[in-house]
GROMACS .gro file of C-alpha atoms in nm:
model
  424
    1MET     CA    1  -1.342  -6.237   1.349
    2ASP     CA    2  -1.657  -6.070   1.482
    3GLY     CA    3  -1.647  -5.751   1.277
    4LEU     CA    4  -1.455  -5.567   1.009
    5VAL     CA    5  -1.511  -5.192   0.996
    6LEU     CA    6  -1.504  -5.026   0.654
    7SER     CA    7  -1.548  -4.660   0.570
    8HIS     CA    8  -1.695  -4.681   0.218
    9PRO     CA    9  -1.896  -4.927   0.001
   10GLU     CA   10  -1.606  -4.930  -0.245
   11GLN     CA   11  -1.410  -5.122   0.017
   12THR     CA   12  -1.691  -5.373   0.046
   13ASP     CA   13  -1.671  -5.439  -0.327
   14ARG     CA   14  -1.296  -5.501  -0.308
   15LEU     CA   15  -1.338  -5.719   0.001
   16ARG     CA   16  -1.593  -5.931  -0.185
   17ARG     CA   17  -1.341  -5.992  -0.462
   18VAL     CA   18  -1.050  -6.095  -0.239
   19CYS     CA   19  -1.221  -6.247   0.068
   20PRO     CA   20  -1.594  -6.298   0.014
   21GLU     CA   21  -1.637  -6.492   0.339
   22ALA     CA   22  -1.553  -6.173   0.536
   23VAL     CA   23  -1.826  -5.962   0.378
   24ASP     CA   24  -2.095  -6.089   0.617
   25VAL     CA   25  -1.908  -5.954   0.922
   26SER     CA   26  -1.814  -5.622   0.762
   27VAL     CA   27  -1.988  -5.302   0.863
   28LEU     CA   28  -1.988  -4.957   0.703
   29ALA     CA   29  -1.914  -4.707   0.979
   30GLY     CA   30  -1.750  -4.404   0.820
   31ASP     CA   31  -1.418  -4.253   0.932
   32PRO     CA   32  -1.393  -4.113   1.287
   33CYS     CA   33  -1.056  -3.949   1.216
   34PHE     CA   34  -1.199  -3.756   0.922
   35ASP     CA   35  -1.515  -3.674   1.118
   36ARG     CA   36  -1.306  -3.507   1.389
   37MET     CA   37  -1.146  -3.290   1.121
   38LEU     CA   38  -1.483  -3.201   0.969
   39ALA     CA   39  -1.613  -3.100   1.312
   40ALA     CA   40  -1.307  -2.879   1.373
   41ARG     CA   41  -1.320  -2.692   1.041
   42PRO     CA   42  -1.483  -2.381   1.195
   43TYR     CA   43  -1.167  -2.337   1.407
   44ARG     CA   44  -0.923  -2.323   1.115
   45ASP     CA   45  -0.819  -1.965   1.191
   46ARG     CA   46  -0.742  -2.059   1.552
   47PHE     CA   47  -0.523  -2.346   1.438
   48ARG     CA   48  -0.341  -2.110   1.201
   49ARG     CA   49  -0.278  -1.860   1.481
   50ALA     CA   50  -0.157  -2.145   1.704
   51LEU     CA   51   0.104  -2.224   1.438
   52GLY     CA   52   0.208  -1.860   1.412
   53VAL     CA   53   0.061  -1.811   1.064
   54ARG     CA   54   0.007  -1.440   1.010
   55ARG     CA   55  -0.260  -1.280   0.792
   56GLY     CA   56  -0.143  -1.288   0.433
   57GLN     CA   57   0.085  -1.585   0.494
   58ARG     CA   58   0.031  -1.925   0.337
   59LEU     CA   59   0.101  -2.241   0.532
   60VAL     CA   60   0.278  -2.521   0.345
   61VAL     CA   61   0.271  -2.855   0.526
   62LEU     CA   62   0.506  -3.134   0.419
   63ASN     CA   63   0.437  -3.486   0.533
   64SER     CA   64   0.578  -3.833   0.493
   65THR     CA   65   0.459  -4.183   0.565
   66TRP     CA   66   0.702  -4.418   0.731
   67ASN     CA   67   0.816  -4.679   0.479
   68PRO     CA   68   1.128  -4.648   0.262
   69GLU     CA   69   0.927  -4.550  -0.047
   70GLY     CA   70   0.777  -4.250   0.134
   71PHE     CA   71   0.876  -3.886   0.095
   72PHE     CA   72   1.124  -3.910   0.385
   73GLY     CA   73   1.281  -4.217   0.225
   74SER     CA   74   1.414  -4.282  -0.122
   75GLY     CA   75   1.068  -4.230  -0.270
   76GLY     CA   76   1.119  -3.856  -0.233
   77GLY     CA   77   1.382  -3.880  -0.502
   78SER     CA   78   1.122  -4.011  -0.749
   79GLY     CA   79   1.235  -4.365  -0.675
   80GLY     CA   80   1.600  -4.296  -0.757
   81GLY     CA   81   1.730  -4.427  -0.426
   82GLN     CA   82   1.828  -4.085  -0.292
   83ASP     CA   83   1.694  -3.936   0.033
   84VAL     CA   84   1.618  -3.583  -0.083
   85PHE     CA   85   1.380  -3.481   0.196
   86PRO     CA   86   1.642  -3.353   0.445
   87GLY     CA   87   1.807  -3.148   0.169
   88LEU     CA   88   1.482  -3.028   0.015
   89LEU     CA   89   1.354  -2.872   0.338
   90PRO     CA   90   1.630  -2.611   0.379
   91ARG     CA   91   1.590  -2.526   0.011
   92LEU     CA   92   1.217  -2.477   0.053
   93THR     CA   93   1.252  -2.262   0.364
   94ALA     CA   94   1.525  -2.064   0.186
   95GLU     CA   95   1.332  -2.004  -0.136
   96LEU     CA   96   0.993  -1.918   0.011
   97PRO     CA   97   0.980  -1.557   0.140
   98ALA     CA   98   0.969  -1.556   0.518
   99ASP     CA   99   0.678  -1.312   0.543
  100ASP     CA  100   0.468  -1.481   0.275
  101TYR     CA  101   0.500  -1.843   0.379
  102ARG     CA  102   0.507  -2.061   0.689
  103VAL     CA  103   0.645  -2.415   0.658
  104ALA     CA  104   0.566  -2.710   0.885
  105VAL     CA  105   0.635  -3.084   0.871
  106VAL     CA  106   0.429  -3.385   0.977
  107LEU     CA  107   0.633  -3.705   1.000
  108HIS     CA  108   0.477  -4.044   1.070
  109PRO     CA  109   0.531  -4.155   1.433
  110ASN     CA  110   0.733  -4.456   1.313
  111ILE     CA  111   0.989  -4.220   1.157
  112TRP     CA  112   1.037  -4.056   1.497
  113HIS     CA  113   1.052  -4.395   1.666
  114GLY     CA  114   1.289  -4.548   1.411
  115HIS     CA  115   1.545  -4.268   1.397
  116GLY     CA  116   1.491  -4.086   1.729
  117PRO     CA  117   1.403  -3.719   1.787
  118GLY     CA  118   1.768  -3.612   1.813
  119GLN     CA  119   1.857  -3.755   1.473
  120ILE     CA  120   1.546  -3.607   1.309
  121ARG     CA  121   1.627  -3.262   1.444
  122ALA     CA  122   1.991  -3.296   1.341
  123TRP     CA  123   1.893  -3.386   0.984
  124LEU     CA  124   1.650  -3.094   0.965
  125ASP     CA  125   1.858  -2.842   1.162
  126ARG     CA  126   1.917  -2.596   0.875
  127ALA     CA  127   1.546  -2.581   0.796
  128LEU     CA  128   1.453  -2.546   1.164
  129ARG     CA  129   1.681  -2.242   1.192
  130SER     CA  130   1.502  -2.098   0.887
  131GLY     CA  131   1.162  -2.114   1.057
  132LEU     CA  132   1.046  -2.473   0.999
  133THR     CA  133   0.817  -2.620   1.264
  134LEU     CA  134   0.792  -2.992   1.344
  135ILE     CA  135   0.431  -3.091   1.417
  136ASP     CA  136   0.341  -3.331   1.697
  137PRO     CA  137   0.269  -3.651   1.498
  138ALA     CA  138   0.011  -3.780   1.745
  139HIS     CA  139  -0.184  -3.479   1.867
  140ALA     CA  140  -0.155  -3.190   1.619
  141TRP     CA  141  -0.129  -3.325   1.263
  142ARG     CA  142  -0.503  -3.297   1.195
  143GLN     CA  143  -0.504  -2.936   1.307
  144ALA     CA  144  -0.206  -2.866   1.081
  145LEU     CA  145  -0.393  -3.015   0.784
  146LEU     CA  146  -0.695  -2.797   0.856
  147ALA     CA  147  -0.471  -2.491   0.877
  148ALA     CA  148  -0.275  -2.568   0.560
  149ASP     CA  149  -0.297  -2.379   0.232
  150ALA     CA  150  -0.097  -2.649   0.051
  151VAL     CA  151   0.039  -2.993   0.130
  152VAL     CA  152   0.347  -3.161  -0.017
  153GLY     CA  153   0.336  -3.530   0.059
  154ASP     CA  154   0.325  -3.888  -0.062
  155PHE     CA  155   0.087  -4.185  -0.083
  156GLY     CA  156   0.017  -4.194   0.292
  157ALA     CA  157  -0.314  -4.127   0.461
  158VAL     CA  158  -0.224  -3.772   0.568
  159THR     CA  159  -0.184  -3.656   0.207
  160TYR     CA  160  -0.506  -3.832   0.108
  161TYR     CA  161  -0.691  -3.664   0.395
  162ALA     CA  162  -0.554  -3.327   0.280
  163SER     CA  163  -0.693  -3.385  -0.067
  164ALA     CA  164  -1.026  -3.492   0.083
  165LEU     CA  165  -1.038  -3.158   0.268
  166GLY     CA  166  -0.998  -2.980  -0.067
  167THR     CA  167  -0.643  -2.865   0.003
  168PRO     CA  168  -0.401  -2.834  -0.293
  169VAL     CA  169  -0.155  -3.124  -0.293
  170LEU     CA  170   0.183  -3.182  -0.458
  171LEU     CA  171   0.303  -3.541  -0.462
  172ALA     CA  172   0.671  -3.597  -0.390
  173ALA     CA  173   0.659  -3.980  -0.376
  174ASP     CA  174   0.388  -4.194  -0.531
  175GLY     CA  175   0.466  -4.544  -0.398
  176ARG     CA  176   0.262  -4.688  -0.682
  177ASP     CA  177   0.428  -5.028  -0.651
  178ARG     CA  178   0.288  -5.060  -0.299
  179LEU     CA  179  -0.072  -4.972  -0.386
  180ASP     CA  180  -0.359  -5.180  -0.519
  181PRO     CA  181  -0.414  -5.015  -0.859
  182ASP     CA  182  -0.792  -5.044  -0.817
  183THR     CA  183  -0.809  -4.836  -0.498
  184PRO     CA  184  -0.920  -4.472  -0.482
  185LEU     CA  185  -0.583  -4.392  -0.321
  186ALA     CA  186  -0.402  -4.530  -0.626
  187ALA     CA  187  -0.628  -4.325  -0.853
  188PHE     CA  188  -0.551  -4.015  -0.647
  189VAL     CA  189  -0.178  -4.084  -0.675
  190ARG     CA  190  -0.200  -4.125  -1.051
  191GLY     CA  191  -0.380  -3.793  -1.094
  192ALA     CA  192  -0.208  -3.569  -0.839
  193PRO     CA  193   0.045  -3.309  -0.961
  194ARG     CA  194   0.408  -3.399  -0.901
  195LEU     CA  195   0.681  -3.209  -0.720
  196ASP     CA  196   1.014  -3.182  -0.899
  197PRO     CA  197   1.251  -3.196  -0.599
  198TYR     CA  198   1.546  -3.081  -0.811
  199GLY     CA  199   1.381  -2.780  -0.975
  200PRO     CA  200   1.312  -2.436  -0.822
  201LEU     CA  201   1.056  -2.492  -0.547
  202ARG     CA  202   0.888  -2.153  -0.508
  203PRO     CA  203   0.740  -2.146  -0.862
  204GLN     CA  204   0.599  -2.498  -0.811
  205VAL     CA  205   0.423  -2.397  -0.489
  206GLU     CA  206   0.290  -2.077  -0.645
  207ARG     CA  207   0.157  -2.263  -0.952
  208LEU     CA  208  -0.013  -2.516  -0.724
  209LEU     CA  209  -0.189  -2.245  -0.524
  210ALA     CA  210  -0.288  -2.041  -0.830
  211GLY     CA  211  -0.412  -2.332  -1.039
  212HIS     CA  212  -0.589  -2.548  -0.782
  213ARG     CA  213  -0.951  -2.633  -0.857
  214PRO     CA  214  -1.101  -2.858  -0.588
  215ALA     CA  215  -1.309  -3.155  -0.698
  216ALA     CA  216  -1.685  -3.137  -0.656
  217ASP     CA  217  -1.672  -3.402  -0.383
  218PRO     CA  218  -1.308  -3.441  -0.276
  219ALA     CA  219  -1.399  -3.673   0.015
  220GLU     CA  220  -1.608  -3.905  -0.203
  221PHE     CA  221  -1.412  -4.221  -0.124
  222VAL     CA  222  -1.289  -4.132   0.227
  223THR     CA  223  -1.621  -4.188   0.399
  224SER     CA  224  -1.974  -4.277   0.299
  225ALA     CA  225  -2.113  -4.139   0.625
  226PRO     CA  226  -1.954  -3.802   0.702
  227GLY     CA  227  -2.018  -3.695   1.059
  228ALA     CA  228  -2.189  -4.023   1.152
  229SER     CA  229  -1.902  -4.256   1.245
  230ALA     CA  230  -1.940  -4.222   1.622
  231ALA     CA  231  -2.304  -4.336   1.614
  232LEU     CA  232  -2.239  -4.615   1.364
  233LEU     CA  233  -1.939  -4.751   1.549
  234ARG     CA  234  -2.110  -4.746   1.889
  235ARG     CA  235  -2.415  -4.921   1.747
  236HIS     CA  236  -2.192  -5.194   1.606
  237PHE     CA  237  -1.990  -5.238   1.925
  238TYR     CA  238  -2.297  -5.267   2.146
  239ALA     CA  239  -2.455  -5.511   1.902
  240LEU     CA  240  -2.145  -5.731   1.926
  241MET     CA  241  -2.176  -5.723   2.306
  242ASP     CA  242  -2.552  -5.784   2.283
  243LEU     CA  243  -2.615  -5.481   2.502
  244PRO     CA  244  -2.852  -5.187   2.461
  245GLU     CA  245  -2.694  -4.858   2.355
  246PRO     CA  246  -2.681  -4.566   2.600
  247GLU     CA  247  -2.944  -4.300   2.543
  248ALA     CA  248  -2.689  -4.016   2.525
  249PRO     CA  249  -2.564  -3.930   2.177
  250ALA     CA  250  -2.240  -4.086   2.057
  251LEU     CA  251  -1.976  -3.816   2.029
  252LEU     CA  252  -1.612  -3.794   1.926
  253GLU     CA  253  -1.347  -3.608   2.124
  254PRO     CA  254  -1.300  -3.263   1.964
  255LEU     CA  255  -0.957  -3.171   1.831
  256PRO     CA  256  -0.770  -2.968   2.095
  257LEU     CA  257  -0.617  -2.630   2.024
  258PRO     CA  258  -0.242  -2.690   1.985
  259PRO     CA  259   0.016  -2.489   2.182
  260HIS     CA  260   0.122  -2.159   2.032
  261THR     CA  261   0.434  -2.234   1.824
  262PRO     CA  262   0.540  -1.926   1.625
  263PRO     CA  263   0.836  -1.969   1.392
  264ARG     CA  264   1.182  -1.928   1.542
  265ARG     CA  265   1.399  -1.801   1.260
  266THR     CA  266   1.766  -1.747   1.344
  267ALA     CA  267   1.921  -1.802   0.998
  268PRO     CA  268   2.036  -1.478   0.827
  269LEU     CA  269   1.785  -1.320   0.590
  270ARG     CA  270   1.866  -1.137   0.270
  271VAL     CA  271   1.614  -0.858   0.249
  272LEU     CA  272   1.511  -0.742  -0.097
  273THR     CA  273   1.365  -0.389  -0.094
  274ARG     CA  274   1.231  -0.133  -0.339
  275VAL     CA  275   1.174   0.224  -0.220
  276THR     CA  276   0.945   0.480  -0.383
  277GLY     CA  277   0.892   0.786  -0.166
  278THR     CA  278   0.769   0.653   0.167
  279ASP     CA  279   0.650   0.326   0.013
  280VAL     CA  280   0.887   0.038   0.084
  281VAL     CA  281   0.841  -0.311  -0.061
  282VAL     CA  282   1.005  -0.575   0.158
  283GLU     CA  283   1.072  -0.940   0.078
  284ARG     CA  284   1.282  -1.139   0.325
  285ALA     CA  285   1.428  -1.476   0.231
  286THR     CA  286   1.742  -1.676   0.282
  287GLU     CA  287   1.784  -1.679  -0.096
  288HIS     CA  288   1.638  -1.469  -0.378
  289PRO     CA  289   1.609  -1.563  -0.745
  290TYR     CA  290   1.905  -1.454  -0.956
  291GLY     CA  291   1.845  -1.107  -1.100
  292ALA     CA  292   1.566  -1.014  -0.857
  293ASP     CA  293   1.480  -0.645  -0.882
  294GLY     CA  294   1.573  -0.427  -0.584
  295ASP     CA  295   1.840  -0.355  -0.328
  296VAL     CA  296   1.951  -0.625  -0.084
  297HIS     CA  297   2.071  -0.597   0.274
  298LEU     CA  298   2.149  -0.858   0.538
  299ALA     CA  299   1.933  -0.891   0.850
  300VAL     CA  300   2.060  -1.126   1.120
  301ASP     CA  301   1.904  -1.252   1.441
  302GLU     CA  302   2.139  -1.209   1.737
  303GLU     CA  303   2.096  -1.580   1.815
  304THR     CA  304   2.226  -1.691   1.475
  305ARG     CA  305   2.433  -2.009   1.477
  306ASP     CA  306   2.738  -1.843   1.318
  307PRO     CA  307   2.863  -1.535   1.510
  308GLY     CA  308   3.042  -1.427   1.193
  309ASP     CA  309   2.704  -1.346   1.040
  310LEU     CA  310   2.668  -1.062   1.291
  311GLU     CA  311   2.992  -0.904   1.175
  312LEU     CA  312   2.840  -0.868   0.825
  313ALA     CA  313   2.486  -0.769   0.923
  314ASP     CA  314   2.333  -0.441   0.817
  315VAL     CA  315   2.042  -0.494   1.057
  316ILE     CA  316   2.063  -0.699   1.379
  317VAL     CA  317   1.740  -0.819   1.539
  318ARG     CA  318   1.645  -0.946   1.882
  319ASP     CA  319   1.300  -1.076   1.980
  320ALA     CA  320   1.243  -1.059   2.356
  321PRO     CA  321   1.017  -0.912   2.623
  322LYS     CA  322   1.076  -0.542   2.681
  323ASP     CA  323   1.159  -0.596   3.048
  324ASP     CA  324   1.394  -0.895   3.000
  325PRO     CA  325   1.654  -0.827   3.274
  326ARG     CA  326   1.920  -1.029   3.093
  327LEU     CA  327   1.920  -0.791   2.798
  328GLY     CA  328   1.867  -0.468   2.990
  329GLY     CA  329   1.575  -0.351   2.777
  330PRO     CA  330   1.560  -0.206   2.424
  331GLU     CA  331   1.765   0.110   2.492
  332LEU     CA  332   2.062  -0.070   2.644
  333TRP     CA  333   2.055  -0.368   2.408
  334THR     CA  334   2.045  -0.157   2.091
  335ALA     CA  335   2.332   0.062   2.217
  336GLU     CA  336   2.544  -0.240   2.311
  337THR     CA  337   2.474  -0.410   1.980
  338LEU     CA  338   2.576  -0.116   1.763
  339GLY     CA  339   2.881  -0.070   1.982
  340ARG     CA  340   2.980  -0.433   1.939
  341TYR     CA  341   2.925  -0.465   1.562
  342ALA     CA  342   3.079  -0.179   1.370
  343HIS     CA  343   2.932  -0.275   1.032
  344SER     CA  344   2.571  -0.278   1.149
  345ALA     CA  345   2.371   0.039   1.083
  346LEU     CA  346   2.053  -0.053   1.268
  347ALA     CA  347   1.964  -0.265   1.572
  348ALA     CA  348   1.600  -0.368   1.625
  349TYR     CA  349   1.450  -0.496   1.950
  350VAL     CA  350   1.111  -0.661   1.889
  351SER     CA  351   0.909  -0.674   2.210
  352SER     CA  352   0.547  -0.670   2.091
  353PRO     CA  353   0.347  -0.801   1.793
  354GLY     CA  354   0.310  -0.471   1.607
  355SER     CA  355   0.608  -0.260   1.704
  356CYS     CA  356   0.978  -0.253   1.778
  357THR     CA  357   1.247  -0.022   1.911
  358VAL     CA  358   1.535   0.051   1.676
  359ARG     CA  359   1.859   0.239   1.710
  360SER     CA  360   2.016   0.402   1.406
  361ARG     CA  361   2.378   0.518   1.417
  362LYS     CA  362   2.277   0.849   1.265
  363HIS     CA  363   1.931   0.905   1.413
  364GLY     CA  364   1.949   0.749   1.758
  365LEU     CA  365   1.665   0.560   1.926
  366LEU     CA  366   1.338   0.533   1.736
  367ARG     CA  367   1.009   0.354   1.776
  368LEU     CA  368   0.828   0.180   1.488
  369SER     CA  369   0.457   0.123   1.541
  370ALA     CA  370   0.202  -0.030   1.305
  371HIS     CA  371  -0.176  -0.024   1.335
  372PRO     CA  372  -0.296  -0.251   1.618
  373GLU     CA  373  -0.464  -0.479   1.364
  374ALA     CA  374  -0.150  -0.513   1.151
  375ASP     CA  375  -0.015  -0.865   1.145
  376ALA     CA  376   0.340  -0.864   1.012
  377ASP     CA  377   0.675  -0.928   1.177
  378PRO     CA  378   0.803  -0.595   1.316
  379ALA     CA  379   1.153  -0.698   1.208
  380ALA     CA  380   1.030  -0.643   0.851
  381TYR     CA  381   0.942  -0.285   0.950
  382ALA     CA  382   1.297  -0.237   1.077
  383SER     CA  383   1.434  -0.353   0.742
  384ALA     CA  384   1.194  -0.115   0.566
  385LEU     CA  385   1.326   0.176   0.774
  386TYR     CA  386   1.685   0.077   0.700
  387ALA     CA  387   1.615   0.066   0.324
  388TRP     CA  388   1.434   0.400   0.335
  389LEU     CA  389   1.719   0.568   0.522
  390VAL     CA  390   1.979   0.423   0.283
  391SER     CA  391   1.777   0.551  -0.013
  392GLY     CA  392   1.801   0.908   0.120
  393GLY     CA  393   1.520   0.927   0.373
  394SER     CA  394   1.584   1.117   0.692
  395VAL     CA  395   1.421   1.172   1.030
  396PRO     CA  396   1.517   1.419   1.305
  397HIS     CA  397   1.754   1.289   1.568
  398ALA     CA  398   1.572   1.101   1.842
  399ASN     CA  399   1.636   1.393   2.081
  400ALA     CA  400   1.403   1.610   1.872
  401PRO     CA  401   1.053   1.689   2.007
  402SER     CA  402   0.821   1.391   2.020
  403GLY     CA  403   0.571   1.317   1.746
  404VAL     CA  404   0.548   1.114   1.428
  405PHE     CA  405   0.855   1.190   1.218
  406VAL     CA  406   0.735   0.996   0.915
  407THR     CA  407   0.487   0.721   0.827
  408LEU     CA  408   0.624   0.452   0.602
  409ARG     CA  409   0.393   0.238   0.391
  410VAL     CA  410   0.550  -0.107   0.422
  411HIS     CA  411   0.442  -0.354   0.155
  412VAL     CA  412   0.491  -0.704   0.296
  413ALA     CA  413   0.306  -1.038   0.291
  414GLY     CA  414   0.055  -0.915   0.036
  415GLY     CA  415  -0.055  -0.617   0.247
  416VAL     CA  416   0.032  -0.252   0.303
  417HIS     CA  417   0.116  -0.156   0.662
  418PRO     CA  418   0.140   0.211   0.765
  419VAL     CA  419   0.427   0.224   1.014
  420ALA     CA  420   0.476   0.537   1.224
  421VAL     CA  421   0.835   0.636   1.308
  422THR     CA  422   0.858   0.826   1.636
  423ALA     CA  423   1.118   0.903   1.898
  424GLY     CA  424   1.216   0.595   2.096
   0.00000   0.00000   0.00000
C-alpha cells in the first residue's frame, strides 16, 4: 500500500492502535465530498427552489444507508425486525401540512441496485402521490442536504454530514452494534435525538426544529482541513508519482444545480379552514389531528388515483398550462368539471405560480391573483375562496363589471397572502 488517506487526526490515532505499521503511509487530506458542500452553501436557496420548496416551507429529508440495520431495513423499527420505513413515509406526508412542509428521500445507491427502481417506487407509491420526491442518489443528495431544514436518518454518512452542516437530525436507526464505540460517528449516534416511528410524527418534527441548538463546531471530526482537500490530495498523488505539481490551483467540481422537481401531489387533501371576515386560515393535509379547530372540506386533484375521490370532492384542482389544447383552457375545463361532478362546488385551474382560474356554481368564472412575490400554491387560494363563500361570503356574478370584487387575506405556510378575486 502506497498511501492511506484520512480526513482527521482522530483517525490516525485509531489507526495507530489497530494497525501501527500503516501509519507511516497515511496522509491527512480532509474530505473532498464535504468541501464540495461547503463551497455550495451560498446556493442553498437555489437548491431549495430546484426542489420546489416555497418560502415559508420547511424541507424534511429522510435518508437511509444500505445495510439491513439501516432506516430502510429493520433498523428503522428500533431493531425490532420490522421494516417501518415504507409505512412511515405515507404517514409523514399525510401528517405534515402540505403548504408548510416538503418531504424528500435520499436512499443509498445499493438500495436502488438491490431492489430495483420499480420496486422502490411501488413500496413508496402512497407517499409519492402525497408529494414525496425521490432524490437522485448519485448527483443530487448533497444539494438536498444543503437545502434541508431537518434530516431524519440513521448511522450512515449522509446523516453524519447533515449534522456536520448544523442541520437538525432525528435518528431512526442507530446501528450501534455495527460501529466502533470509540469513533466520533458512534458518539454522534449515542447523543442524537431519536425518532419514535410509532408515535405522531408532526409533533416530533416540530420539536426538533424548535429545540435545535447547533454545536459550536459541528464538523469538528469530519475534516481537519475544511476547503483544502483538493490541494492536499493532489500534492499527495503527485508525490506518489514523483512528479511536480501543476502550477494551476487544485479545484473540485462544483455541485450542479439539480433539475426543477416541484412536488406532484395527487392524493386527496382535507383542507382545514377558519374564516374571520375576509381573513381565511388554510391548512391542507391528508390527515388532521383529531379535534382540530375549524371546518374541513375535500380538495382533490383531477389526476387522483381513485376516480371515486372526485365524486366526493368539494374542490377539484387541475395544474396545467393555460393553453393546453388537451384540456381546452381554464374556461372549458372548469365548466366540464362542474358538469361532470355534481357534488363539487368549485373547480380550480392552476396555470401560473401566483394565480388560478376558478368556476363557482353560484358565481361563475373568477380569477384569483396574489401579489407577484407571493409564493404559495394557488390551489390553497381556491380552497380559501371556497371556505369564505361557504361561510357566507359573496361576490357578484362573473358577468358583473370587471374589477376586484373582494381581497381575501389567505393565511398559509406561515404567511399572509392578499388574494384579489376578479371576474374570470
